[in-house]
Rosetta silent file (secondary structure, phi, psi, omega in degrees, C-alpha in Angstrom):
SEQUENCE: SLDDCLLRLHVGCGDKAKDLYDTAQLEEKQNNKPHATKLYRQIVEEYPDSPYTNQAKSRLAELEKAR
SCORE:     score description
SCORE:     0.000 S_00000001
   1 L     0.000  160.240 -179.011   84.772  117.863  102.676 S_00000001
   2 H   -63.996  -42.889 -179.803   87.444  117.568  105.319 S_00000001
   3 H   -57.582  -46.037  179.584   85.120  115.797  107.752 S_00000001
   4 H   -59.118  -43.045  179.906   84.290  113.199  105.142 S_00000001
   5 H   -61.532  -48.464 -179.386   87.983  112.745  104.469 S_00000001
   6 H   -63.339  -39.697  179.305   88.842  112.300  108.136 S_00000001
   7 H   -61.143  -46.418  179.180   85.977  109.880  108.581 S_00000001
   8 H   -61.127  -42.991  178.015   87.224  107.777  105.684 S_00000001
   9 H   -58.475  -42.855 -177.467   90.734  107.806  107.079 S_00000001
  10 H   -65.291  -46.117 -178.422   89.401  106.673  110.422 S_00000001
  11 H   -63.656  -45.643 -175.906   87.286  103.876  108.964 S_00000001
  12 L   -90.801   26.934 -170.177   90.020  102.576  106.675 S_00000001
  13 H   -48.159  -63.885 -177.495   92.658  102.966  109.331 S_00000001
  14 H   -77.946  -21.907 -167.785   94.466   99.638  109.112 S_00000001
  15 H   -71.037  -41.995 -177.063   93.333   98.780  105.614 S_00000001
  16 H   -63.742  -42.649  178.657   95.240  101.276  103.485 S_00000001
  17 H   -62.148  -40.214  178.510   98.522  100.349  105.135 S_00000001
  18 H   -63.790  -43.185  178.138   97.729   96.680  104.575 S_00000001
  19 H   -58.784  -46.327  179.617   96.940   97.349  100.898 S_00000001
  20 H   -61.534  -42.768 -178.380  100.220   99.198  100.486 S_00000001
  21 H   -64.095  -45.748  179.030  102.087   96.424  102.267 S_00000001
  22 H   -60.290  -42.777  178.993  100.494   93.696  100.152 S_00000001
  23 H   -63.485  -43.646  179.577  101.294   95.630   96.975 S_00000001
  24 H   -60.831  -39.600  178.320  104.885   96.169   98.083 S_00000001
  25 H   -61.702  -43.375  177.484  105.228   92.423   98.738 S_00000001
  26 H   -61.547  -43.900  179.216  104.006   91.691   95.200 S_00000001
  27 H   -59.709  -41.403  177.987  106.444   94.240   93.779 S_00000001
  28 H   -61.799  -45.002 -179.439  109.265   92.534   95.657 S_00000001
  29 H   -59.877  -34.345 -179.468  108.255   89.126   94.315 S_00000001
  30 L   -88.265   10.955  176.669  108.336   90.580   90.798 S_00000001
  31 L    64.816   26.454  176.615  111.772   91.983   91.551 S_00000001
  32 L   -98.274   69.754 -173.056  110.559   95.577   91.304 S_00000001
  33 H   -65.334  -37.852  179.044  112.528   96.696   94.339 S_00000001
  34 H   -59.306  -41.467  179.991  112.493  100.468   93.708 S_00000001
  35 H   -70.602  -39.790  176.900  108.699  100.517   93.712 S_00000001
  36 H   -57.975  -45.309  179.459  108.503   98.206   96.720 S_00000001
  37 H   -58.648  -43.973 -179.874  110.861  100.544   98.582 S_00000001
  38 H   -61.055  -43.738 -179.382  108.689  103.526   97.710 S_00000001
  39 H   -65.907  -43.518  178.161  105.558  101.776   98.999 S_00000001
  40 H   -61.578  -41.131  178.092  107.211  100.708  102.256 S_00000001
  41 H   -61.686  -39.649  179.832  108.402  104.286  102.808 S_00000001
  42 H   -61.528  -41.704  177.688  104.874  105.529  102.214 S_00000001
  43 H   -59.706  -49.176 -177.475  103.554  103.200  104.938 S_00000001
  44 H   -60.352  -42.465 -176.493  106.202  104.400  107.405 S_00000001
  45 H   -75.907  -42.437 -171.777  105.542  108.071  106.642 S_00000001
  46 H   -92.362  -22.731 -176.481  101.761  108.067  106.335 S_00000001
  47 L  -129.988   60.209 -174.925  100.762  105.359  108.810 S_00000001
  48 L   -59.709  -24.848 -178.089  103.241  105.549  111.696 S_00000001
  49 L   -93.460   -0.498 -177.488  100.753  103.876  114.075 S_00000001
  50 L   -70.318  146.045  173.578   99.901  101.016  111.758 S_00000001
  51 L   -63.247  -17.121 -178.986  100.808   97.459  112.761 S_00000001
  52 H   -84.376  -11.567 -175.220  102.377   97.213  109.286 S_00000001
  53 H   -62.938  -44.500  179.435  104.873   99.992  109.928 S_00000001
  54 H   -64.326  -38.622  177.578  107.403   97.821  111.749 S_00000001
  55 H   -64.224  -42.808  179.327  107.179   95.179  109.049 S_00000001
  56 H   -60.927  -41.229  179.346  107.662   97.863  106.402 S_00000001
  57 H   -62.623  -41.904 -179.103  110.721   99.159  108.267 S_00000001
  58 H   -69.732  -34.628  175.593  112.312   95.728  108.405 S_00000001
  59 H   -65.405  -41.682  177.638  111.638   95.177  104.698 S_00000001
  60 H   -58.487  -43.831  179.822  113.212   98.566  103.937 S_00000001
  61 H   -61.117  -42.638  178.429  116.291   97.561  105.902 S_00000001
  62 H   -62.433  -44.927 -178.105  116.530   94.291  103.932 S_00000001
  63 H   -65.793  -37.299  177.418  116.134   96.093  100.623 S_00000001
  64 H   -63.005  -42.409 -179.346  118.781   98.647  101.549 S_00000001
  65 H   -65.772  -36.546 -173.346  121.201   95.834  102.417 S_00000001
  66 H   -74.117  -11.321 -177.380  120.452   93.946   99.197 S_00000001
  67 L   -55.831    0.000    0.000  121.472   96.868   96.979 S_00000001
């Protein structure tokens, strides 16, 4: 149900963004930059209020420069 969905989103508020960020960091370490970029973009788009969003934006900027 939608309510259940919203509740889950609310509960896992910071966590999903953190998971995405951690995964993106691993992808970067393994030199999988396209996937890392995709994950960082997902954080920015889906979790604009997350504390990880600014970090994701700065990583995106670095990855864009490194191309």
